Amino acid sequence: MSDVPLKNPGWAGNTGEFDLTEEEVRGEDFIGERPLHGGHSSVSATMPYMLIEKNPEAELFEGEYQERLKKILTRYPKKRAALLPVLSMVQELRGHVSPESMDRVAELLDLSPAYVRGVATFYTMYNKRPVGRHLVQVCTNISCNLCGADEVLAAFLECTSTELGETSEDGDFTVIEAECLAACGFPTCVQINSRYFENVTPADIPKIVEHLRAQVKKGD
Ligand code: FES
């Protein structure tokens, strides 16, 4: 086994039969001190990307987004199959998927509004109402819960001066509970917009929140 020190306290250290370092298994941005911008983007192709600036009035499917839409549609044999990525695009632009946006998507993909609503409301990854610049989703499912997720959640609420599910007055934060984020080996896992922060403890929260506020000021 490698003698690279295992600095990430939540990492189980199991690299199987292969002589791999933690860096090789997980990527460098998980190693050592937690990067304040979070680890890997959770997005890959499966989750809607969330920008800091969310404009609920943004035009849909214009300009570069129109180009993206065209590209997305080429990937599927039928238009209806593009529903999830198209909803994701709406969320990326507007920060949430309103009933009006769902109707627009239905029209675009030749689907009934009821069908689109059924899909959009099934997935919790689609925000059904506006959220703050930073959507903080604290996993409170079993592994994280056993490792102090409730305290992490309470610390986020206190530090951002918000109530659960509400948006802070300055519009910077919405803090919610999330079901398992599939990072159970690294509790408590917190997804902030599109990035994962792992092994989070209450003591980390002030620094993370300060960093997020600075991002808003910088306009990142
Ligand atoms: S229980 Fe928290 S990520 Fe799975």
mmCIF file of C-alpha atoms and ligand atoms in Angstrom:
data_model
loop_
_atom_site.group_PDB
_atom_site.id
_atom_site.type_symbol
_atom_site.label_atom_id
_atom_site.label_comp_id
_atom_site.label_asym_id
_atom_site.label_seq_id
_atom_site.Cartn_x
_atom_site.Cartn_y
_atom_site.Cartn_z
ATOM 1 C CA MET A 1 0.000 0.000 0.000
ATOM 2 C CA SER A 2 1.062 3.543 -0.578
ATOM 3 C CA ASP A 3 2.580 5.491 2.293
ATOM 4 C CA VAL A 4 0.692 8.646 1.288
ATOM 5 C CA PRO A 5 -0.736 9.918 4.564
ATOM 6 C CA LEU A 6 -4.507 9.640 4.714
ATOM 7 C CA LYS A 7 -5.482 13.138 5.684
ATOM 8 C CA ASN A 8 -9.145 12.903 4.860
ATOM 9 C CA PRO A 9 -10.550 11.589 8.136
ATOM 10 C CA GLY A 10 -13.723 10.125 6.665
ATOM 11 C CA TRP A 11 -11.999 8.049 4.059
ATOM 12 C CA ALA A 12 -12.144 4.368 4.844
ATOM 13 C CA GLY A 13 -8.752 3.742 3.297
ATOM 14 C CA ASN A 14 -9.916 0.769 1.299
ATOM 15 C CA THR A 15 -8.386 0.691 -2.147
ATOM 16 C CA GLY A 16 -9.084 -3.003 -2.655
ATOM 17 C CA GLU A 17 -6.323 -5.178 -4.028
ATOM 18 C CA PHE A 18 -4.822 -2.356 -6.008
ATOM 19 C CA ASP A 19 -1.927 -0.328 -4.823
ATOM 20 C CA LEU A 20 -3.680 2.983 -5.341
ATOM 21 C CA THR A 21 -3.375 6.188 -3.412
ATOM 22 C CA GLU A 22 -6.391 8.060 -2.177
ATOM 23 C CA GLU A 23 -5.641 10.708 -4.803
ATOM 24 C CA GLU A 24 -5.837 8.074 -7.517
ATOM 25 C CA VAL A 25 -9.091 6.706 -6.199
ATOM 26 C CA ARG A 26 -10.914 9.933 -5.476
ATOM 27 C CA GLY A 27 -9.183 12.755 -7.311
ATOM 28 C CA GLU A 28 -6.953 15.389 -5.790
ATOM 29 C CA ASP A 29 -9.613 17.805 -4.741
ATOM 30 C CA PHE A 30 -10.820 15.446 -2.018
ATOM 31 C CA ILE A 31 -7.425 15.129 -0.405
ATOM 32 C CA GLY A 32 -5.967 16.889 2.577
ATOM 33 C CA GLU A 33 -7.568 20.163 3.532
ATOM 34 C CA ARG A 34 -11.027 20.444 2.140
ATOM 35 C CA PRO A 35 -11.024 22.876 -0.772
ATOM 36 C CA LEU A 36 -13.462 25.595 0.161
ATOM 37 C CA HIS A 37 -15.180 25.422 -3.186
ATOM 38 C CA GLY A 38 -16.180 21.840 -2.341
ATOM 39 C CA GLY A 39 -15.024 18.663 -3.966
ATOM 40 C CA HIS A 40 -16.032 17.394 -7.351
ATOM 41 C CA SER A 41 -19.034 18.861 -8.911
ATOM 42 C CA SER A 42 -21.837 16.445 -8.129
ATOM 43 C CA VAL A 43 -23.321 17.116 -11.478
ATOM 44 C CA SER A 44 -21.660 14.922 -14.063
ATOM 45 C CA ALA A 45 -24.519 14.582 -16.470
ATOM 46 C CA THR A 46 -27.097 13.549 -13.976
ATOM 47 C CA MET A 47 -27.973 16.551 -11.874
ATOM 48 C CA PRO A 48 -29.035 20.027 -12.870
ATOM 49 C CA TYR A 49 -26.134 22.437 -12.654
ATOM 50 C CA MET A 50 -26.820 25.345 -10.354
ATOM 51 C CA LEU A 51 -25.326 28.755 -10.912
ATOM 52 C CA ILE A 52 -24.913 31.270 -8.087
ATOM 53 C CA GLU A 53 -26.955 33.916 -9.888
ATOM 54 C CA LYS A 54 -30.421 32.596 -10.494
ATOM 55 C CA ASN A 55 -32.785 34.694 -12.550
ATOM 56 C CA PRO A 56 -36.379 33.429 -12.354
ATOM 57 C CA GLU A 57 -37.240 35.704 -15.284
ATOM 58 C CA ALA A 58 -34.423 34.530 -17.554
ATOM 59 C CA GLU A 59 -35.357 33.821 -21.147
ATOM 60 C CA LEU A 60 -35.461 30.087 -21.810
ATOM 61 C CA PHE A 61 -33.711 28.407 -24.721
ATOM 62 C CA GLU A 62 -32.222 31.545 -26.245
ATOM 63 C CA GLY A 63 -28.709 32.141 -27.564
ATOM 64 C CA GLU A 64 -26.202 29.591 -26.308
ATOM 65 C CA TYR A 65 -28.986 27.732 -24.525
ATOM 66 C CA GLN A 66 -30.773 27.316 -27.820
ATOM 67 C CA GLU A 67 -27.591 25.776 -29.211
ATOM 68 C CA ARG A 68 -27.360 23.462 -26.230
ATOM 69 C CA LEU A 69 -30.957 22.461 -26.645
ATOM 70 C CA LYS A 70 -30.360 21.541 -30.281
ATOM 71 C CA LYS A 71 -27.374 19.443 -29.276
ATOM 72 C CA ILE A 72 -29.316 17.687 -26.517
ATOM 73 C CA LEU A 73 -32.128 16.816 -28.895
ATOM 74 C CA THR A 74 -29.691 15.112 -31.270
ATOM 75 C CA ARG A 75 -28.775 12.630 -28.536
ATOM 76 C CA TYR A 76 -32.174 11.025 -28.326
ATOM 77 C CA PRO A 77 -34.312 9.140 -30.831
ATOM 78 C CA LYS A 78 -37.428 10.908 -29.580
ATOM 79 C CA LYS A 79 -37.869 14.445 -28.295
ATOM 80 C CA ARG A 80 -39.643 13.297 -25.140
ATOM 81 C CA ALA A 81 -36.528 11.434 -23.994
ATOM 82 C CA ALA A 82 -34.763 14.769 -23.561
ATOM 83 C CA LEU A 83 -37.108 15.813 -20.769
ATOM 84 C CA LEU A 84 -34.667 15.546 -17.844
ATOM 85 C CA PRO A 85 -31.771 17.450 -19.440
ATOM 86 C CA VAL A 86 -34.183 20.101 -20.666
ATOM 87 C CA LEU A 87 -35.630 20.545 -17.171
ATOM 88 C CA SER A 88 -32.062 20.748 -15.897
ATOM 89 C CA MET A 89 -31.372 23.558 -18.329
ATOM 90 C CA VAL A 90 -34.397 25.446 -17.050
ATOM 91 C CA GLN A 91 -33.138 25.098 -13.498
ATOM 92 C CA GLU A 92 -29.643 26.201 -14.477
ATOM 93 C CA LEU A 93 -31.051 29.380 -15.966
ATOM 94 C CA ARG A 94 -33.826 30.216 -13.542
ATOM 95 C CA GLY A 95 -32.734 28.424 -10.364
ATOM 96 C CA HIS A 96 -36.014 26.569 -10.134
ATOM 97 C CA VAL A 97 -38.624 24.934 -12.346
ATOM 98 C CA SER A 98 -41.909 26.809 -12.058
ATOM 99 C CA PRO A 99 -45.257 25.492 -13.349
ATOM 100 C CA GLU A 100 -44.997 28.033 -16.171
ATOM 101 C CA SER A 101 -41.540 26.699 -17.138
ATOM 102 C CA MET A 102 -42.913 23.150 -17.035
ATOM 103 C CA ASP A 103 -45.650 24.161 -19.486
ATOM 104 C CA ARG A 104 -43.075 25.707 -21.785
ATOM 105 C CA VAL A 105 -41.053 22.489 -21.726
ATOM 106 C CA ALA A 106 -44.181 20.439 -22.414
ATOM 107 C CA GLU A 107 -44.892 22.549 -25.478
ATOM 108 C CA LEU A 108 -41.326 22.298 -26.666
ATOM 109 C CA LEU A 109 -41.158 18.507 -26.361
ATOM 110 C CA ASP A 110 -44.728 17.772 -27.473
ATOM 111 C CA LEU A 111 -45.692 16.385 -24.086
ATOM 112 C CA SER A 112 -48.741 17.017 -21.979
ATOM 113 C CA PRO A 113 -48.269 19.543 -19.124
ATOM 114 C CA ALA A 114 -49.440 16.856 -16.679
ATOM 115 C CA TYR A 115 -46.700 14.481 -17.818
ATOM 116 C CA VAL A 116 -43.997 17.113 -17.348
ATOM 117 C CA ARG A 117 -45.362 18.039 -13.927
ATOM 118 C CA GLY A 118 -45.393 14.397 -12.929
ATOM 119 C CA VAL A 119 -41.719 14.032 -13.812
ATOM 120 C CA ALA A 120 -40.533 17.373 -12.434
ATOM 121 C CA THR A 121 -42.271 16.864 -9.112
ATOM 122 C CA PHE A 122 -40.983 13.305 -8.770
ATOM 123 C CA TYR A 123 -37.347 14.379 -8.627
ATOM 124 C CA THR A 124 -36.253 16.369 -5.592
ATOM 125 C CA MET A 125 -33.245 17.669 -7.531
ATOM 126 C CA TYR A 126 -35.587 20.058 -9.325
ATOM 127 C CA ASN A 127 -36.402 23.043 -7.149
ATOM 128 C CA LYS A 128 -40.060 23.827 -7.398
ATOM 129 C CA ARG A 129 -39.704 27.307 -5.934
ATOM 130 C CA PRO A 130 -37.011 29.977 -5.962
ATOM 131 C CA VAL A 131 -33.952 29.327 -3.794
ATOM 132 C CA GLY A 132 -31.062 31.475 -2.592
ATOM 133 C CA ARG A 133 -27.794 31.988 -4.446
ATOM 134 C CA HIS A 134 -26.414 29.079 -2.460
ATOM 135 C CA LEU A 135 -28.734 26.125 -1.998
ATOM 136 C CA VAL A 136 -27.312 24.216 0.969
ATOM 137 C CA GLN A 137 -28.578 20.641 1.104
ATOM 138 C CA VAL A 138 -27.519 18.838 4.256
ATOM 139 C CA CYS A 139 -27.876 15.075 4.110
ATOM 140 C CA THR A 140 -29.652 13.935 7.258
ATOM 141 C CA ASN A 141 -30.071 10.340 6.199
ATOM 142 C CA ILE A 142 -28.826 7.467 8.295
ATOM 143 C CA SER A 143 -25.010 7.517 7.906
ATOM 144 C CA CYS A 144 -24.755 11.267 8.086
ATOM 145 C CA ASN A 145 -27.289 11.375 10.885
ATOM 146 C CA LEU A 146 -25.274 8.978 13.004
ATOM 147 C CA CYS A 147 -22.269 11.226 12.475
ATOM 148 C CA GLY A 148 -23.864 14.503 13.550
ATOM 149 C CA ALA A 149 -25.834 15.755 10.533
ATOM 150 C CA ASP A 150 -28.441 17.372 12.779
ATOM 151 C CA GLU A 151 -25.749 19.521 14.385
ATOM 152 C CA VAL A 152 -24.365 20.421 10.949
ATOM 153 C CA LEU A 153 -27.833 21.421 9.796
ATOM 154 C CA ALA A 154 -28.403 23.519 12.923
ATOM 155 C CA ALA A 155 -25.041 25.231 12.462
ATOM 156 C CA PHE A 156 -25.849 26.142 8.844
ATOM 157 C CA LEU A 157 -29.205 27.576 9.884
ATOM 158 C CA GLU A 158 -27.631 29.609 12.643
ATOM 159 C CA CYS A 159 -24.729 30.857 10.555
ATOM 160 C CA THR A 160 -26.938 31.917 7.647
ATOM 161 C CA SER A 161 -29.749 33.266 9.891
ATOM 162 C CA THR A 162 -32.396 31.271 8.077
ATOM 163 C CA GLU A 163 -35.213 28.940 8.921
ATOM 164 C CA LEU A 164 -35.267 25.495 7.348
ATOM 165 C CA GLY A 165 -36.419 25.803 3.732
ATOM 166 C CA GLU A 166 -36.591 29.590 3.810
ATOM 167 C CA THR A 167 -34.291 31.943 1.936
ATOM 168 C CA SER A 168 -32.177 34.389 3.909
ATOM 169 C CA GLU A 169 -33.116 38.067 3.660
ATOM 170 C CA ASP A 170 -30.097 38.895 1.549
ATOM 171 C CA GLY A 171 -31.079 36.103 -0.861
ATOM 172 C CA ASP A 172 -27.747 34.336 -0.390
ATOM 173 C CA PHE A 173 -28.826 31.095 1.302
ATOM 174 C CA THR A 174 -31.535 28.487 1.368
ATOM 175 C CA VAL A 175 -30.798 25.587 3.706
ATOM 176 C CA ILE A 176 -32.706 22.335 3.364
ATOM 177 C CA GLU A 177 -32.407 18.708 4.423
ATOM 178 C CA ALA A 178 -31.580 16.153 1.756
ATOM 179 C CA GLU A 179 -32.014 12.439 1.596
ATOM 180 C CA CYS A 180 -28.914 10.285 1.024
ATOM 181 C CA LEU A 181 -26.531 12.050 -1.374
ATOM 182 C CA ALA A 182 -24.706 8.799 -2.101
ATOM 183 C CA ALA A 183 -21.600 9.906 -0.222
ATOM 184 C CA CYS A 184 -22.343 7.849 2.892
ATOM 185 C CA GLY A 185 -18.666 7.045 3.469
ATOM 186 C CA PHE A 186 -17.945 10.722 4.036
ATOM 187 C CA PRO A 187 -20.516 11.963 6.517
ATOM 188 C CA THR A 188 -21.783 14.555 6.923
ATOM 189 C CA CYS A 189 -22.175 15.251 3.239
ATOM 190 C CA VAL A 190 -23.504 18.636 2.177
ATOM 191 C CA GLN A 191 -24.326 19.606 -1.376
ATOM 192 C CA ILE A 192 -24.020 23.334 -1.999
ATOM 193 C CA ASN A 193 -25.381 24.264 -5.399
ATOM 194 C CA SER A 194 -23.635 21.658 -7.521
ATOM 195 C CA ARG A 195 -20.701 20.755 -5.320
ATOM 196 C CA TYR A 196 -20.219 18.239 -2.559
ATOM 197 C CA PHE A 197 -18.598 19.100 0.751
ATOM 198 C CA GLU A 198 -17.754 15.968 2.678
ATOM 199 C CA ASN A 199 -16.852 15.090 6.273
ATOM 200 C CA VAL A 200 -18.429 18.361 7.345
ATOM 201 C CA THR A 201 -18.627 19.078 11.064
ATOM 202 C CA PRO A 202 -20.308 22.013 12.842
ATOM 203 C CA ALA A 203 -16.894 23.583 13.391
ATOM 204 C CA ASP A 204 -16.422 23.887 9.612
ATOM 205 C CA ILE A 205 -19.582 25.857 8.960
ATOM 206 C CA PRO A 206 -18.469 29.447 9.730
ATOM 207 C CA LYS A 207 -15.512 29.104 7.349
ATOM 208 C CA ILE A 208 -17.624 27.551 4.598
ATOM 209 C CA VAL A 209 -20.363 30.199 4.942
ATOM 210 C CA GLU A 210 -17.792 33.000 4.947
ATOM 211 C CA HIS A 211 -16.296 31.564 1.776
ATOM 212 C CA LEU A 212 -19.711 31.344 0.114
ATOM 213 C CA ARG A 213 -20.518 34.952 1.021
ATOM 214 C CA ALA A 214 -17.203 36.060 -0.464
ATOM 215 C CA GLN A 215 -18.093 34.222 -3.678
ATOM 216 C CA VAL A 216 -21.313 36.213 -3.936
ATOM 217 C CA LYS A 217 -19.410 39.493 -3.421
ATOM 218 C CA LYS A 218 -16.885 38.534 -6.068
ATOM 219 C CA GLY A 219 -19.698 37.513 -8.404
ATOM 220 C CA ASP A 220 -18.212 34.032 -8.989
HETATM 221 S S1 FES B 1 -26.480 9.035 4.363
HETATM 222 FE FE1 FES B 1 -25.576 10.955 3.896
HETATM 223 S S2 FES B 1 -24.738 10.626 1.957
HETATM 224 FE FE2 FES B 1 -25.725 8.754 2.372
#
